[in-house]
Tab-separated table of C-alpha atoms in Angstrom:
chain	number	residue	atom	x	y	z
A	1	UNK	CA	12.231	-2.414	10.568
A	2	UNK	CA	11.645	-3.031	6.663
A	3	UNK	CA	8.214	-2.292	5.210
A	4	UNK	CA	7.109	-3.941	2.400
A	5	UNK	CA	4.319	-2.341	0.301
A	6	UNK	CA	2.019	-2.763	-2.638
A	7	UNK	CA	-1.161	-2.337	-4.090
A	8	UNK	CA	-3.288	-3.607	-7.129
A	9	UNK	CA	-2.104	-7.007	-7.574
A	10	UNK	CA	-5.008	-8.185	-9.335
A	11	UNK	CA	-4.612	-11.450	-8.686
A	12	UNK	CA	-1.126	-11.665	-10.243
A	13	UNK	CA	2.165	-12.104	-7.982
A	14	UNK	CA	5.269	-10.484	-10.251
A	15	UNK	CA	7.823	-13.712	-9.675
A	16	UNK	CA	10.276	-11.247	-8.174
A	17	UNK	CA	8.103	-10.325	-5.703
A	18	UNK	CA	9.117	-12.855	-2.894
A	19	UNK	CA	12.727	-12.014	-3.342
A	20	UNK	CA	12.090	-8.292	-3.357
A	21	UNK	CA	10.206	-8.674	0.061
A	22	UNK	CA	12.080	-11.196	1.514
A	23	UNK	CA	14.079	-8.902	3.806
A	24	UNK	CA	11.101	-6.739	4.940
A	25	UNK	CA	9.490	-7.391	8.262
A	26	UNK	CA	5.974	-6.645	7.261
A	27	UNK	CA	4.092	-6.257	4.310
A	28	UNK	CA	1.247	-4.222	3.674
A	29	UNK	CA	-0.986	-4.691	0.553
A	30	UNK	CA	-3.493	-1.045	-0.432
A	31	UNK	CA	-6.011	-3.308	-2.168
A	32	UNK	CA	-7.405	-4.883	-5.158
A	33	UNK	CA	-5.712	-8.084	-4.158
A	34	UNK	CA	-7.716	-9.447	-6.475
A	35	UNK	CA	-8.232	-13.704	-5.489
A	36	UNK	CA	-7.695	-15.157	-2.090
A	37	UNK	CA	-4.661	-17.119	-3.493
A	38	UNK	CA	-2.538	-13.764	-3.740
A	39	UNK	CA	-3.416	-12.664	-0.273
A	40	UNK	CA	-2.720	-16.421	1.347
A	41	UNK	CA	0.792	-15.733	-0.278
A	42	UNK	CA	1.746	-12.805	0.728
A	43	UNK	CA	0.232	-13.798	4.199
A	44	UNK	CA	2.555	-16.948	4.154
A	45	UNK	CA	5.639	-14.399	3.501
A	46	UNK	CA	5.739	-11.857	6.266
A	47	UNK	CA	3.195	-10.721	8.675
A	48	UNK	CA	0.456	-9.117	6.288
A	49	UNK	CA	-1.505	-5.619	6.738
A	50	UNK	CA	-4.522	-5.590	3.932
A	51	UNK	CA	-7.384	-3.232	3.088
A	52	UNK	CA	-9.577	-4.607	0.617
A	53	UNK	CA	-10.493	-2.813	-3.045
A	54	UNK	CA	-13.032	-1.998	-5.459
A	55	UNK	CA	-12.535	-5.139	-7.781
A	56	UNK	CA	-11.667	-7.259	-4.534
A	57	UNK	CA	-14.650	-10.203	-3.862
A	58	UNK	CA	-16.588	-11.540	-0.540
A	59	UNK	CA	-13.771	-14.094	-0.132
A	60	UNK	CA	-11.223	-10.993	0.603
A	61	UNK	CA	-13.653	-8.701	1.797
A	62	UNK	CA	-13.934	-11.060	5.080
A	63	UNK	CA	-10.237	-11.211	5.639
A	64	UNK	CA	-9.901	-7.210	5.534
A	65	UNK	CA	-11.566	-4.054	5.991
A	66	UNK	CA	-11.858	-0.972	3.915
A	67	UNK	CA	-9.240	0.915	5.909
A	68	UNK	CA	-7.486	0.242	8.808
A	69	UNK	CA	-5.471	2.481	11.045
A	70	UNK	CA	-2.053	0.355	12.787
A	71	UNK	CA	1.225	1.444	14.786
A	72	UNK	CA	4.203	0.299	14.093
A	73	UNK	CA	7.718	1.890	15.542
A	74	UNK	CA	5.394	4.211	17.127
A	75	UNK	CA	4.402	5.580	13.562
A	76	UNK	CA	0.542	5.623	12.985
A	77	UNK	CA	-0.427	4.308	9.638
A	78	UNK	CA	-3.634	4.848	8.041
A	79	UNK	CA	-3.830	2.497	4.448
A	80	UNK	CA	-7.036	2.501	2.763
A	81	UNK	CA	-7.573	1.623	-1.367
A	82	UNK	CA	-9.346	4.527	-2.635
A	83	UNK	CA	-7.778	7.860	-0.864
A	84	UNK	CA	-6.213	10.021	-3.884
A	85	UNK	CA	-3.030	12.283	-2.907
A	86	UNK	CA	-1.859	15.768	-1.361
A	87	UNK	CA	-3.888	17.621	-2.125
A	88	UNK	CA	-6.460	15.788	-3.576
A	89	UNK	CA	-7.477	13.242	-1.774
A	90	UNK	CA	-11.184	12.251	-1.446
A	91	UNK	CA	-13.615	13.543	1.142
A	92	UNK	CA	-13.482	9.865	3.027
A	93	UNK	CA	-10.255	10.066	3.558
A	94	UNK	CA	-9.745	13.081	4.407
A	95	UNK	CA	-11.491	12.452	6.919
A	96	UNK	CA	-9.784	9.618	7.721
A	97	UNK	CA	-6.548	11.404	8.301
A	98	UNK	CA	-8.527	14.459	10.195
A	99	UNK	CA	-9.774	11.719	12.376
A	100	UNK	CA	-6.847	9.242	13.086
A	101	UNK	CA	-3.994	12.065	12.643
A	102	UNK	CA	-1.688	9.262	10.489
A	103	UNK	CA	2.203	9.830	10.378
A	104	UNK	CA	2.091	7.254	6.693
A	105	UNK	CA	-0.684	7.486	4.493
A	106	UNK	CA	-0.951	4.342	2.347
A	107	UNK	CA	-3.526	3.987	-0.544
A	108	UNK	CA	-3.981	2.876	-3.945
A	109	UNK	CA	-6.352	2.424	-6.740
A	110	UNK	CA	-4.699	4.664	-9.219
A	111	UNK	CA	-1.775	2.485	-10.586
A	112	UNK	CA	0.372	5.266	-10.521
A	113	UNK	CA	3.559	5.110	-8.249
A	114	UNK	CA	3.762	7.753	-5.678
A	115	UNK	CA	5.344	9.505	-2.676
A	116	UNK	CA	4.948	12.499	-1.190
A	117	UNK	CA	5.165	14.990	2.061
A	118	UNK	CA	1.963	16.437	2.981
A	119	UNK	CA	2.827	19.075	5.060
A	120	UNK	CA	-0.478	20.246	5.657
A	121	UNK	CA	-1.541	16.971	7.434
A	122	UNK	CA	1.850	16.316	8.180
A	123	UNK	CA	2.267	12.491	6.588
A	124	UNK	CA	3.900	10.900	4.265
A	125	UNK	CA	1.493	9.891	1.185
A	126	UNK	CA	2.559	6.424	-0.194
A	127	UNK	CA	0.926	4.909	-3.304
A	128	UNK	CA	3.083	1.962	-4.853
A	129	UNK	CA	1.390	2.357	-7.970
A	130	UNK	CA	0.315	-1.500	-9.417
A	131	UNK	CA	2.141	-5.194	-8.958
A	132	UNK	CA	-0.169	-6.475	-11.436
A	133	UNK	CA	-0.793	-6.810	-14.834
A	134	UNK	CA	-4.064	-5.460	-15.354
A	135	UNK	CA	-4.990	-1.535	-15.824
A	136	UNK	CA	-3.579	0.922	-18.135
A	137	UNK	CA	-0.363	1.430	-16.606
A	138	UNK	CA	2.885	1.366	-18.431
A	139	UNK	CA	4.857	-0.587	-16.073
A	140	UNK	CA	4.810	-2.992	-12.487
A	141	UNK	CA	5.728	-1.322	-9.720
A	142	UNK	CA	6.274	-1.953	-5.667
A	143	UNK	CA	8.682	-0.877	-3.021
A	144	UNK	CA	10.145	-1.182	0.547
A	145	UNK	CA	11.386	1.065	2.759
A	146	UNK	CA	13.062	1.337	6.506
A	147	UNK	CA	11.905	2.789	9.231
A	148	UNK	CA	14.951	3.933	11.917
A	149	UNK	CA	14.345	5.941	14.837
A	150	UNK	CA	10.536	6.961	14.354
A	151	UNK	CA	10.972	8.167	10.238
A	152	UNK	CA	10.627	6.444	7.096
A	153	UNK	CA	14.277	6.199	4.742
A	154	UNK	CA	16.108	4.366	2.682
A	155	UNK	CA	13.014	3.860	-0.136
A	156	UNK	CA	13.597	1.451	-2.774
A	157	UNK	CA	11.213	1.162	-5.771
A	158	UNK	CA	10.793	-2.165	-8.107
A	159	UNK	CA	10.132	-1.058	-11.341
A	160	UNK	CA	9.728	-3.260	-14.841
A	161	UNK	CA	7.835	-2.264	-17.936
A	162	UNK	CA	4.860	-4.397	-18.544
A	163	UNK	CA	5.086	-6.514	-21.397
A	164	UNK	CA	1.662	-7.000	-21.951
């Protein structure tokens, strides 16, 4: 299975970002979709897993929840917008992944690409950094990955400077 994930769109779709997806089986989106147009989209794509985020309105808000906890190739995810990373991450989710014991940890909300092993909590932390244009990072970023025989591999990362 290929997982397709990203995170503070903003209401902006990169034009690449139908292509990039286009082989994934899923996509998941960490919030701040940003309009109900972008989430329709993506929804239209693949099947969709969506938390909503800070800047994200009523409209989205009834669509999605502020975290949600989902199996898929008997993995547990837990995605949420807000979470932070090993070992920082907030006291909400923290207890999140005390509570739901997540094998992927999926959040957003800081625009800043990363992925990393929490051996502590045993998980793999996933922020895709931002698809959009808006925030103060340096470039648009989003990635995919497979999952084969119960574990995460093969991670590829879509990465172009913003221009604006």
């Amino acid at each position: 299975m290929k997982i397709g994930v990203l995170s503070d769109t903003h209401g902006f779709l990169h034009p690449q970002t139908a292509s990039f997806f286009a082989p994934c089986d899923q996509i998941w989106h960490a919030g701040d979709i940003g309009n109900i147009d972008v989430y329709t989209t993506l929804q239209s794509m693949k099947p969709l897993q969506a938390v909503y985020g800070n800047i994200d309105g009523k409209d989205i808000r009834l669509k999605t929840k502020e975290y949600i906890c989902f199996e898929v190739e008997h993995l547990k995810v837990l995605m949420m917008h807000i979470g932070g990373y090993p070992p920082k991450y907030n006291s909400h989710s923290i207890q999140l992944i005390k509570e739901y014991q997540p094998d992927i940890f999926v959040c957003g909300h800081s625009h800043i690409l990363k992925v990393l092993y929490d051996e502590k909590h045993n998980l793999l932390a996933i922020n895709p950094g931002a698809a959009g244009h808006y925030g103060f990072h340096q470039a648009i970023t989003f990635l995919r990955f497979d999952i084969l025989n119960g574990k995460p591999c093969n991670l590829e990362v879509f990465h172009e400077e913003k221009t604006s």
